Amino acid sequence: MAVQSLYRRYRPQRFSELKGQEHVVRALKNAVANSREGHAYLFSGPRGTGKTTTARILAKVLNCENPLDGEPCCECGSCLAVQEGNSFDVIELDAASNNGVEDIREIIAAASLGSPGRHKVYILDEVHMLSKGASAALLKTLEEPPSHVVFVLATTDPEKVAETIRSRTQHLQFHLLPVDELEAHVRWVASDAGIDISDESIHAVLRQGGGSARDTLSALELAAATGGMVDEVTPVDEFVDALIEYDAGRLLAAVAHTVNFGRDPRTIVNDLVRHMRDAFLTQMAPELVQLPEDRATEVAAQAGRLGTPRIVKVIETLGLAINDMRNAPDSRVVLEVALVRLVHRELQMGIESMLARVERLEKELENRPQIAPAPVNPSTGRAVLGGRVAQDPSAPAVRPVAPAPSAAAATPAPTTTPEPAPAPVPASTSAMSIATVVEKWNDGVIGELKGMRRAVAQMAKPVERDGQLVLMVDNEPSAKRVNEYMPDLSAVIFKVAGGKCAIVVETRSEEPRAPKAKVVEEVAEEEFVDIEEIKQLPTVSNKATETNLADAFPGSEILTEDE
Ligand SMILES: [Zn+2]
């Protein structure tokens, strides 16, 4: 059984058969019924959401001998020719392979030779791949389109389509299907095609399809071919388990397995981000999770094992990877690097703090021979001030070498002039109090925070430098988040430090000693997005909620945005 045959067999032939794209259907049917169809449409949306199918239905109805209410009859010669893929009125081009200027010129030359009374529909798939010259040639035609021509430009990446072209089209957005709608469709197709399949397999099929009708039916096809057994090739759970276990080898194996099966690394990363977003929602706003109940429970369990800060980190890192993939020659490498970064603790720390750590250890080694207790008056047992004993190998080491990540460098080692013994707790900034913050960052600071504040604090790695507390973050968006939440963070930090101190937020990409840093000493109360507020939004305003959440994850995309 051919892999695509179910999808072909159940491919929608009329607008009314399209699933989940009601706004698109309404716009096109109305336009056709009133003979007001546009000359150029831009269909954008994830792969497998019906863009090309819709373009074909449009071509069919425009040339149908007996159209009814904006729908094709699907019986006349013209309709059948389109359905069989041998109509001269529909010209499909994949811009990814026909992206030269010459190809576009040929198309345009052909477009001007129309047969009277008929519509020629040009479907340009992946139009964002057109070369600059080809875009310019296309633009010229769009400026003065022949009256019988309709261009349908399809793309998964509308942002990459030249604005000049976009502005001359009617832009219609296609969406992934909500899980319940897709499930109903799969069950219907399965029963219509006489496929006997268990509920469990149906859910596996849905997971594998990732919201794309085409991919879901392909998965069903495979399940049917193997007697209802679903060999889940992209079990997103495999990736998540490997992330939980910090297992780089397992992640890379999962990538290899999935890519070998024919999946685009972009699809993998989008699936993962979507899954992580669900995981995040199970913790923050469970009522917004759109998953079957048993699956939601599984995802919530994964979320619990990962913890919110790591989920945020994964979404953030993969979001950046999605951006990087746009310009990378090999998107698989970008995906692999991003995943390894997420499980490699030292890479996660960043080169900056690694260097700081090496420097600190070196300093400690240098100082080590000098580490000796201040001379003690044997009669009082108290330190004698202003003196220094000669090195005495029998003297016990008072200051053990601090365990690695603590901020021992910030702790002044006793040298020639030890400070008076019971030093008062400094009222304001001192290296000592900042060292305390650094040391107690996990329990004292992060442990005191909740929800987003906690997640944001977890983005930062604290370092003491020149009497300032430096919060190192990975990138500008993180820096922005940390600054946004600074009123809450600083309150806890000052508490731990026992006084106010200078706080600097720095991204790792900056020069280590010349930060264009923002010094925060006293911060005014600011407004910030509170997850409680987000949760209290009525569910109908999903968009606002999702936009808020998307804002919280730099580089993320809303994958199921509704009109
Ligand atoms: Zn017809």
Coordinates of C-alpha atoms and ligand atoms in Angstrom, one line a residue:
M1 CA 0.0 0.0 0.0
A2 CA 1.5 3.3 -1.0
V3 CA 2.2 5.6 1.9
Q4 CA 0.2 8.5 0.6
S5 CA -2.8 6.6 -0.8
L6 CA -5.1 7.2 2.2
Y7 CA -4.3 10.9 2.1
R8 CA -5.0 10.9 -1.7
R9 CA -8.2 8.9 -1.3
Y10 CA -9.6 11.1 1.4
R11 CA -8.2 14.3 0.0
P12 CA -11.0 17.0 0.2
Q13 CA -12.6 17.7 -3.2
R14 CA -14.9 20.5 -2.1
F15 CA -14.4 23.4 0.2
S16 CA -17.0 21.9 2.6
E17 CA -14.7 18.9 3.1
L18 CA -11.7 20.9 4.3
K19 CA -11.1 20.3 8.0
G20 CA -10.5 23.1 10.5
Q21 CA -9.9 26.0 8.0
E22 CA -13.4 27.5 8.2
H23 CA -12.2 31.1 7.9
V24 CA -10.3 30.2 4.6
V25 CA -13.3 28.3 3.2
R26 CA -15.7 31.1 4.0
A27 CA -13.5 33.7 2.3
L28 CA -13.0 31.7 -0.8
K29 CA -16.5 30.4 -1.2
N30 CA -18.0 33.9 -0.9
A31 CA -15.5 35.3 -3.3
V32 CA -16.2 32.6 -5.9
A33 CA -20.0 32.7 -5.5
N34 CA -20.0 36.4 -6.1
S35 CA -17.4 36.3 -8.9
R36 CA -15.0 38.4 -6.9
E37 CA -12.1 36.1 -6.7
G38 CA -8.7 37.7 -6.2
H39 CA -5.9 37.6 -8.7
A40 CA -3.3 36.6 -6.1
Y41 CA -3.6 34.7 -2.8
L42 CA -1.0 33.9 -0.3
F43 CA -1.8 30.7 1.6
S44 CA 0.5 30.3 4.6
G45 CA 0.6 27.6 7.3
P46 CA 2.4 24.5 8.5
R47 CA 2.9 21.7 6.1
G48 CA 0.1 19.3 5.6
T49 CA -2.7 21.7 6.5
G50 CA -4.3 21.8 3.1
K51 CA -2.8 24.7 1.2
T52 CA -2.3 23.0 -2.1
T53 CA -5.5 21.0 -1.8
T54 CA -7.4 24.3 -1.2
A55 CA -5.7 25.8 -4.2
R56 CA -6.8 22.9 -6.4
I57 CA -10.4 23.2 -5.2
L58 CA -10.3 26.9 -6.1
A59 CA -9.0 26.0 -9.6
K60 CA -11.7 23.4 -9.9
V61 CA -14.6 25.7 -9.0
L62 CA -13.3 28.6 -11.1
N63 CA -13.5 26.3 -14.2
C64 CA -16.4 24.1 -13.2
E65 CA -19.3 23.8 -15.7
N66 CA -21.9 23.6 -13.0
P67 CA -20.6 25.3 -9.8
L68 CA -23.1 25.6 -7.0
D69 CA -22.8 28.1 -4.1
G70 CA -19.1 28.5 -4.6
E71 CA -18.5 24.7 -4.7
P72 CA -17.3 22.7 -7.7
C73 CA -19.6 19.9 -9.0
C74 CA -16.8 17.4 -9.1
E75 CA -18.5 15.6 -12.0
C76 CA -17.9 17.7 -15.1
G77 CA -15.0 17.2 -17.4
S78 CA -13.1 20.1 -16.1
C79 CA -13.5 19.1 -12.4
L80 CA -12.4 15.5 -13.2
A81 CA -9.4 16.7 -15.1
V82 CA -8.2 18.8 -12.1
Q83 CA -8.9 15.8 -9.8
E84 CA -6.9 13.5 -12.0
G85 CA -4.0 16.0 -12.2
N86 CA -4.1 16.5 -16.0
S87 CA -6.0 19.8 -16.4
F88 CA -4.3 22.5 -18.5
D89 CA -5.8 25.1 -16.2
V90 CA -3.9 24.2 -13.1
I91 CA -0.1 24.8 -13.2
E92 CA 1.7 23.6 -10.1
L93 CA 5.2 24.7 -9.5
D94 CA 7.5 24.1 -6.6
A95 CA 9.5 27.2 -6.0
A96 CA 12.1 25.2 -4.2
S97 CA 13.1 23.6 -7.5
N98 CA 11.8 26.1 -10.0
N99 CA 13.2 29.2 -8.5
G100 CA 15.1 30.7 -11.4
V101 CA 14.2 33.9 -13.1
E102 CA 13.8 32.0 -16.4
D103 CA 11.2 29.7 -14.9
I104 CA 9.2 32.6 -13.7
R105 CA 9.5 34.3 -17.1
E106 CA 8.2 31.2 -18.8
I107 CA 5.3 31.0 -16.4
I108 CA 4.5 34.6 -17.1
A109 CA 4.7 34.3 -20.8
A110 CA 2.4 31.3 -20.7
A111 CA 0.1 33.1 -18.3
S112 CA -0.6 35.8 -20.9
L113 CA -1.9 33.2 -23.4
G114 CA -5.2 32.4 -21.8
S115 CA -8.0 30.4 -23.3
P116 CA -11.2 32.5 -23.3
G117 CA -13.6 31.9 -20.6
R118 CA -11.3 29.9 -18.5
H119 CA -9.2 30.6 -15.4
K120 CA -5.6 29.6 -15.2
V121 CA -4.6 28.9 -11.7
Y122 CA -0.9 29.0 -10.9
I123 CA 0.1 27.3 -7.7
L124 CA 3.5 28.3 -6.6
D125 CA 4.5 26.1 -3.6
E126 CA 7.1 27.2 -1.1
V127 CA 7.1 30.6 -2.7
H128 CA 9.5 32.0 0.0
M129 CA 12.3 30.0 -1.8
L130 CA 12.1 32.1 -5.0
S131 CA 15.3 33.8 -5.9
K132 CA 15.5 37.6 -5.7
G133 CA 15.3 37.9 -9.5
A134 CA 12.4 35.5 -9.7
S135 CA 10.6 37.4 -7.0
A136 CA 11.0 40.6 -9.0
A137 CA 9.7 38.9 -12.1
L138 CA 6.7 37.6 -10.2
L139 CA 6.1 40.9 -8.7
K140 CA 5.8 42.5 -12.1
T141 CA 3.1 40.1 -13.1
L142 CA 1.2 40.6 -9.8
E143 CA 1.2 44.3 -10.5
E144 CA -0.7 43.8 -13.7
P145 CA -2.2 40.3 -13.7
P146 CA -3.9 39.0 -16.8
S147 CA -7.6 38.9 -16.0
H148 CA -8.0 35.2 -16.4
V149 CA -5.1 34.3 -14.1
V150 CA -5.2 33.5 -10.4
F151 CA -1.9 33.1 -8.5
V152 CA -1.9 31.0 -5.4
L153 CA 1.3 31.4 -3.6
A154 CA 1.8 28.8 -0.8
T155 CA 4.3 29.0 1.9
T156 CA 5.2 27.6 5.3
D157 CA 7.1 30.8 6.0
P158 CA 5.2 33.9 5.1
E159 CA 7.7 36.2 6.9
K160 CA 10.3 35.2 4.2
V161 CA 8.0 36.3 1.3
A162 CA 9.0 39.7 0.1
E163 CA 6.7 42.4 1.6
T164 CA 6.1 43.8 -1.9
I165 CA 4.7 40.4 -3.0
R166 CA 2.7 39.9 0.2
S167 CA 1.1 43.3 -0.1
R168 CA -0.3 42.4 -3.5
T169 CA -2.0 39.2 -2.3
Q170 CA -4.9 38.2 -0.1
H171 CA -3.2 36.5 2.8
L172 CA -5.1 33.4 4.1
Q173 CA -3.6 31.5 7.1
F174 CA -4.0 27.8 7.5
H175 CA -3.8 26.2 10.9
L176 CA -3.0 22.8 12.4
L177 CA -6.1 21.0 13.4
P178 CA -7.3 20.9 17.1
V179 CA -6.7 17.4 18.4
D180 CA -10.3 16.5 18.8
E181 CA -11.2 17.5 15.3
L182 CA -8.3 15.5 13.9
E183 CA -9.2 12.5 16.0
A184 CA -12.8 12.5 14.8
H185 CA -11.5 12.7 11.2
V186 CA -9.0 9.9 11.7
R187 CA -11.7 7.7 13.3
W188 CA -14.0 8.4 10.4
V189 CA -11.3 7.7 7.8
A190 CA -10.4 4.5 9.6
S191 CA -13.9 3.2 9.7
D192 CA -14.7 4.3 6.2
A193 CA -11.6 2.5 4.9
G194 CA -12.3 -0.5 7.0
I195 CA -9.2 -0.2 9.1
D196 CA -9.5 -1.9 12.5
I197 CA -7.4 0.1 14.9
S198 CA -7.3 0.4 18.7
D199 CA -7.8 3.6 20.7
E200 CA -4.2 3.4 21.8
S201 CA -3.0 3.2 18.2
I202 CA -5.3 6.1 17.2
H203 CA -3.6 8.3 19.8
A204 CA -0.2 7.2 18.7
V205 CA -1.2 8.1 15.1
L206 CA -2.4 11.5 16.3
R207 CA 0.8 12.1 18.2
Q208 CA 2.9 11.2 15.2
G209 CA 0.8 13.4 12.9
G210 CA 1.5 16.5 15.1
G211 CA -1.7 18.3 14.0
S212 CA -1.1 17.9 10.3
A213 CA -3.9 16.1 8.5
R214 CA -1.5 14.8 5.9
D215 CA 1.0 13.4 8.3
T216 CA -1.7 11.9 10.5
L217 CA -3.2 10.0 7.6
S218 CA 0.2 8.8 6.6
A219 CA 0.7 7.5 10.1
L220 CA -2.7 5.8 10.0
E221 CA -1.7 4.3 6.6
L222 CA 1.4 2.8 8.2
A223 CA -0.5 1.6 11.2
A224 CA -2.9 -0.1 8.9
A225 CA -0.1 -1.7 6.8
T226 CA 1.3 -3.2 10.0
G227 CA -1.9 -4.5 11.2
G228 CA -2.7 -1.7 13.6
M229 CA 0.7 -1.7 15.1
V230 CA 2.1 1.8 15.4
D231 CA 5.8 2.0 15.1
E232 CA 6.0 5.4 16.4
V233 CA 8.9 6.8 14.6
T234 CA 9.0 10.3 16.2
P235 CA 8.1 9.5 19.7
V236 CA 8.5 13.0 21.1
D237 CA 8.6 11.1 24.5
E238 CA 11.9 9.6 23.5
F239 CA 13.4 13.1 23.2
V240 CA 11.8 14.2 26.5
D241 CA 13.0 11.2 28.4
A242 CA 16.5 11.7 27.1
L243 CA 16.3 15.4 28.2
I244 CA 15.1 14.3 31.6
E245 CA 18.0 11.9 31.9
Y246 CA 20.6 14.3 30.5
D247 CA 21.4 11.7 27.9
A248 CA 23.1 13.3 24.9
G249 CA 23.7 10.0 23.1
R250 CA 20.1 9.0 23.3
L251 CA 19.0 12.4 22.0
L252 CA 21.4 12.1 19.0
A253 CA 20.2 8.6 18.3
A254 CA 16.6 9.8 18.4
V255 CA 17.5 12.6 15.9
A256 CA 19.2 10.1 13.6
H257 CA 16.3 7.6 13.8
T258 CA 13.7 10.3 13.1
V259 CA 15.7 11.9 10.2
N260 CA 16.3 8.5 8.7
F261 CA 12.6 8.0 8.6
G262 CA 12.3 11.0 6.4
R263 CA 11.4 13.7 8.9
D264 CA 12.7 17.2 8.5
P265 CA 14.7 18.4 11.5
R266 CA 12.5 21.5 11.4
T267 CA 9.4 19.3 12.0
I268 CA 11.2 17.6 14.8
V269 CA 12.0 20.9 16.6
N270 CA 8.5 22.3 16.0
D271 CA 7.0 19.1 17.4
L272 CA 9.3 19.3 20.4
V273 CA 8.5 23.0 21.1
R274 CA 4.8 22.3 20.8
H275 CA 5.1 19.4 23.2
M276 CA 7.2 21.5 25.7
R277 CA 4.6 24.2 25.5
D278 CA 1.9 21.6 26.5
A279 CA 4.2 20.5 29.3
F280 CA 4.6 24.1 30.5
L281 CA 0.8 24.6 30.3
T282 CA 0.2 21.5 32.4
Q283 CA 2.1 23.2 35.2
M284 CA 0.9 26.7 34.7
A285 CA -2.5 26.7 33.2
P286 CA -3.8 23.1 32.8
E287 CA -7.2 24.3 31.5
L288 CA -5.5 25.5 28.3
V289 CA -4.0 22.1 27.5
Q290 CA -5.5 20.7 24.4
L291 CA -4.7 17.0 24.8
P292 CA -6.7 13.8 25.4
E293 CA -7.0 13.3 29.1
D294 CA -4.7 10.3 29.5
R295 CA -2.1 12.0 27.3
A296 CA -2.4 15.2 29.4
T297 CA -1.6 13.2 32.5
E298 CA 1.5 11.7 30.9
V299 CA 2.7 15.1 29.8
A300 CA 2.1 16.5 33.2
A301 CA 4.2 13.8 34.7
Q302 CA 7.1 14.6 32.3
A303 CA 6.7 18.3 33.2
G304 CA 7.0 17.4 36.8
R305 CA 10.3 15.5 36.2
L306 CA 11.7 18.3 34.0
G307 CA 10.7 21.2 36.2
T308 CA 9.5 24.5 35.0
P309 CA 12.9 26.2 34.7
R310 CA 14.2 23.5 32.4
I311 CA 11.0 23.5 30.4
V312 CA 11.4 27.2 29.9
K313 CA 15.1 26.7 29.0
V314 CA 14.2 23.9 26.5
I315 CA 11.6 26.1 24.8
E316 CA 13.9 29.0 24.7
T317 CA 16.9 27.1 23.3
L318 CA 14.8 25.3 20.7
G319 CA 13.1 28.6 19.8
L320 CA 16.5 30.0 19.0
A321 CA 17.3 26.9 17.0
I322 CA 14.2 27.4 14.9
N323 CA 15.5 30.8 14.0
D324 CA 19.0 29.6 13.4
M325 CA 17.7 26.9 11.1
R326 CA 16.3 29.4 8.7
N327 CA 19.8 30.4 7.6
A328 CA 21.7 27.2 8.3
P329 CA 22.9 25.1 5.4
D330 CA 22.2 21.9 7.5
S331 CA 19.3 22.3 9.9
R332 CA 20.1 18.9 11.4
V333 CA 23.4 20.1 12.9
V334 CA 21.5 23.1 14.4
L335 CA 19.0 20.7 16.1
E336 CA 21.8 18.4 17.3
V337 CA 23.8 21.2 18.8
A338 CA 20.8 22.7 20.5
L339 CA 19.8 19.4 22.0
V340 CA 23.3 18.6 23.2
R341 CA 23.5 22.0 24.7
L342 CA 20.4 21.3 26.7
V343 CA 21.8 18.2 28.4
H344 CA 25.5 19.1 28.6
R345 CA 25.8 20.7 32.0
E346 CA 29.0 22.5 31.3
L347 CA 27.9 23.8 27.9
Q348 CA 24.8 25.0 29.7
M349 CA 26.8 27.0 32.1
G350 CA 28.4 28.8 29.3
I351 CA 32.0 29.5 28.5
E352 CA 31.9 32.7 30.5
S353 CA 31.2 31.1 33.8
M354 CA 33.6 28.3 33.0
L355 CA 36.4 30.8 32.6
A356 CA 35.4 32.5 35.8
R357 CA 35.5 29.1 37.5
V358 CA 38.9 28.2 36.1
E359 CA 40.2 31.7 37.2
R360 CA 38.8 31.1 40.7
L361 CA 40.3 27.7 41.0
E362 CA 43.7 29.0 39.9
K363 CA 43.6 31.8 42.4
E364 CA 42.7 29.3 45.1
L365 CA 45.7 27.2 44.2
E366 CA 48.0 30.2 44.2
N367 CA 46.7 31.3 47.6
R368 CA 46.8 27.8 49.1
P369 CA 50.3 27.9 50.6
Q370 CA 49.5 31.1 52.3
I371 CA 46.3 29.7 53.8
A372 CA 47.2 29.4 57.4
P373 CA 45.3 30.3 60.5
A374 CA 45.9 33.7 62.0
P375 CA 48.2 33.3 65.0
V376 CA 46.3 32.3 68.1
N377 CA 47.1 33.4 71.6
P378 CA 47.2 30.0 73.3
S379 CA 46.0 31.5 76.6
T380 CA 42.9 33.1 75.3
G381 CA 42.3 31.0 72.2
R382 CA 41.7 34.2 70.3
A383 CA 43.4 35.5 67.2
V384 CA 46.3 37.7 67.6
L385 CA 45.8 40.7 65.3
G386 CA 48.4 42.2 63.0
G387 CA 50.7 39.2 62.9
R388 CA 51.3 36.2 60.8
V389 CA 52.8 32.9 61.8
A390 CA 55.4 31.4 59.7
Q391 CA 54.2 28.5 57.7
D392 CA 53.7 25.6 60.0
P393 CA 53.0 22.3 58.3
S394 CA 51.4 21.0 61.4
A395 CA 48.9 23.8 61.5
P396 CA 45.5 22.7 60.5
A397 CA 44.1 24.3 57.4
V398 CA 41.3 26.6 58.5
R399 CA 40.0 27.4 55.1
P400 CA 39.4 24.3 53.0
V401 CA 39.4 24.7 49.3
A402 CA 35.8 25.5 48.5
P403 CA 33.8 23.0 46.4
A404 CA 33.8 24.0 42.8
P405 CA 30.8 26.2 42.0
S406 CA 30.6 28.1 45.2
A407 CA 31.9 31.6 45.2
A408 CA 35.1 31.1 47.2
A409 CA 37.0 33.6 45.1
A410 CA 34.8 36.3 46.5
T411 CA 35.7 35.3 50.0
P412 CA 38.9 37.2 51.0
A413 CA 41.6 34.8 52.0
P414 CA 43.5 35.9 55.1
T415 CA 46.7 37.4 53.9
T416 CA 49.2 39.7 55.6
T417 CA 46.5 41.8 57.3
P418 CA 43.7 39.7 58.5
E419 CA 40.6 41.6 59.4
P420 CA 39.5 41.8 63.0
A421 CA 37.9 38.6 64.0
P422 CA 34.2 39.2 64.7
A423 CA 33.6 41.4 61.7
P424 CA 30.2 43.1 61.8
V425 CA 27.7 42.1 59.1
P426 CA 28.2 44.9 56.5
A427 CA 25.2 47.1 56.1
S428 CA 25.6 47.5 52.4
T429 CA 27.5 46.0 49.5
S430 CA 30.5 43.8 50.2
A431 CA 32.1 41.1 48.4
M432 CA 31.3 38.9 51.4
S433 CA 27.5 39.4 51.2
I434 CA 27.5 39.0 47.5
A435 CA 29.4 35.8 47.9
T436 CA 26.6 34.7 50.2
V437 CA 24.0 35.4 47.5
V438 CA 26.0 33.4 45.0
E439 CA 26.4 30.5 47.3
K440 CA 22.8 30.5 48.4
W441 CA 21.4 31.2 44.9
N442 CA 19.6 27.9 44.6
D443 CA 18.1 27.6 48.0
G444 CA 18.1 31.1 49.3
V445 CA 17.0 32.9 46.2
I446 CA 15.4 30.6 43.6
G447 CA 13.9 28.6 46.4
E448 CA 12.1 31.7 47.7
L449 CA 10.5 32.5 44.3
K450 CA 7.5 30.9 42.6
G451 CA 6.2 30.5 39.1
M452 CA 7.6 32.8 36.4
R453 CA 9.8 34.6 38.9
R454 CA 11.4 31.3 39.8
A455 CA 11.8 30.3 36.2
V456 CA 13.4 33.7 35.4
A457 CA 15.8 33.5 38.3
Q458 CA 16.8 30.1 37.1
M459 CA 17.9 31.6 33.8
A460 CA 20.6 33.6 35.6
K461 CA 23.9 32.4 36.8
P462 CA 25.2 34.6 39.6
V463 CA 28.8 35.7 39.8
E464 CA 30.6 38.1 42.1
R465 CA 32.7 40.7 40.4
D466 CA 34.2 43.9 41.6
G467 CA 31.8 44.2 44.5
Q468 CA 28.8 43.7 42.2
L469 CA 26.4 40.8 41.8
V470 CA 26.6 39.9 38.1
L471 CA 23.7 37.9 36.8
M472 CA 24.9 36.1 33.7
V473 CA 22.2 35.1 31.2
D474 CA 22.5 33.4 27.8
N475 CA 21.1 36.1 25.6
E476 CA 19.3 39.4 25.3
P477 CA 15.8 38.1 25.6
S478 CA 16.7 36.4 28.9
A479 CA 18.3 39.6 30.1
K480 CA 15.1 41.4 29.3
R481 CA 13.1 38.9 31.3
V482 CA 15.5 39.1 34.3
N483 CA 15.3 42.9 34.2
E484 CA 11.6 42.8 34.0
Y485 CA 11.3 40.7 37.1
M486 CA 14.1 42.6 38.9
P487 CA 11.8 44.1 41.5
D488 CA 10.9 40.7 42.8
L489 CA 14.4 39.2 42.3
S490 CA 16.2 42.1 44.0
A491 CA 13.9 42.0 47.0
V492 CA 14.9 38.4 47.7
I493 CA 18.6 39.0 46.8
F494 CA 18.9 41.9 49.2
K495 CA 17.3 39.8 51.9
V496 CA 20.0 37.1 51.4
A497 CA 22.8 39.6 51.1
G498 CA 21.6 41.3 54.3
G499 CA 21.6 44.7 52.5
K500 CA 21.4 46.3 49.2
C501 CA 23.9 45.6 46.5
A502 CA 24.6 46.5 42.9
I503 CA 23.1 44.0 40.5
V504 CA 24.2 43.8 36.9
V505 CA 22.6 41.7 34.3
E506 CA 25.0 40.6 31.6
T507 CA 24.6 38.4 28.6
R508 CA 27.3 35.9 27.9
S509 CA 28.0 37.2 24.4
E510 CA 29.2 40.5 25.9
E511 CA 32.8 41.3 26.6
P512 CA 33.5 40.0 30.1
R513 CA 34.8 43.2 31.6
A514 CA 33.2 45.9 29.5
P515 CA 29.5 45.3 30.0
K516 CA 26.9 47.7 28.7
A517 CA 25.3 46.7 31.9
K518 CA 22.3 48.1 33.5
V519 CA 23.0 48.7 37.1
V520 CA 20.0 48.2 39.3
E521 CA 20.2 49.5 42.8
E522 CA 16.8 50.5 43.7
V523 CA 14.1 49.5 41.3
A524 CA 10.7 50.9 41.1
E525 CA 7.7 48.6 41.3
E526 CA 6.8 47.7 37.7
E527 CA 4.0 45.9 36.1
F528 CA 4.7 42.4 35.0
V529 CA 2.9 39.6 33.5
D530 CA 1.6 37.4 36.2
I531 CA 0.8 33.8 35.5
E532 CA -2.1 34.0 37.8
E533 CA -3.6 36.7 35.7
I534 CA -3.0 34.7 32.6
K535 CA -4.8 31.7 34.2
Q536 CA -7.8 33.8 35.1
L537 CA -8.3 35.0 31.5
P538 CA -11.4 33.4 30.0
T539 CA -10.6 30.5 27.7
V540 CA -12.2 32.2 24.8
S541 CA -9.5 34.7 24.7
N542 CA -6.9 32.0 24.0
K543 CA -5.1 34.3 21.7
A544 CA -4.2 36.8 24.3
T545 CA -3.0 34.0 26.6
E546 CA -1.0 32.4 23.9
T547 CA 0.5 35.7 22.8
N548 CA 1.5 36.3 26.4
L549 CA 3.0 32.9 26.7
A550 CA 4.8 33.3 23.3
D551 CA 6.2 36.6 24.6
A552 CA 7.5 34.7 27.6
F553 CA 9.5 32.5 25.2
P554 CA 11.8 34.4 23.0
G555 CA 12.0 32.8 19.6
S556 CA 8.9 30.7 20.0
E557 CA 6.1 30.5 17.5
I558 CA 2.4 30.2 18.1
L559 CA 1.7 27.0 16.2
T560 CA -2.1 26.8 16.7
E561 CA -2.9 30.4 16.5
D562 CA -6.6 31.0 15.8
E563 CA -7.9 33.8 13.6
Ligands
ZN1 ZN -17.5 20.7 -12.2

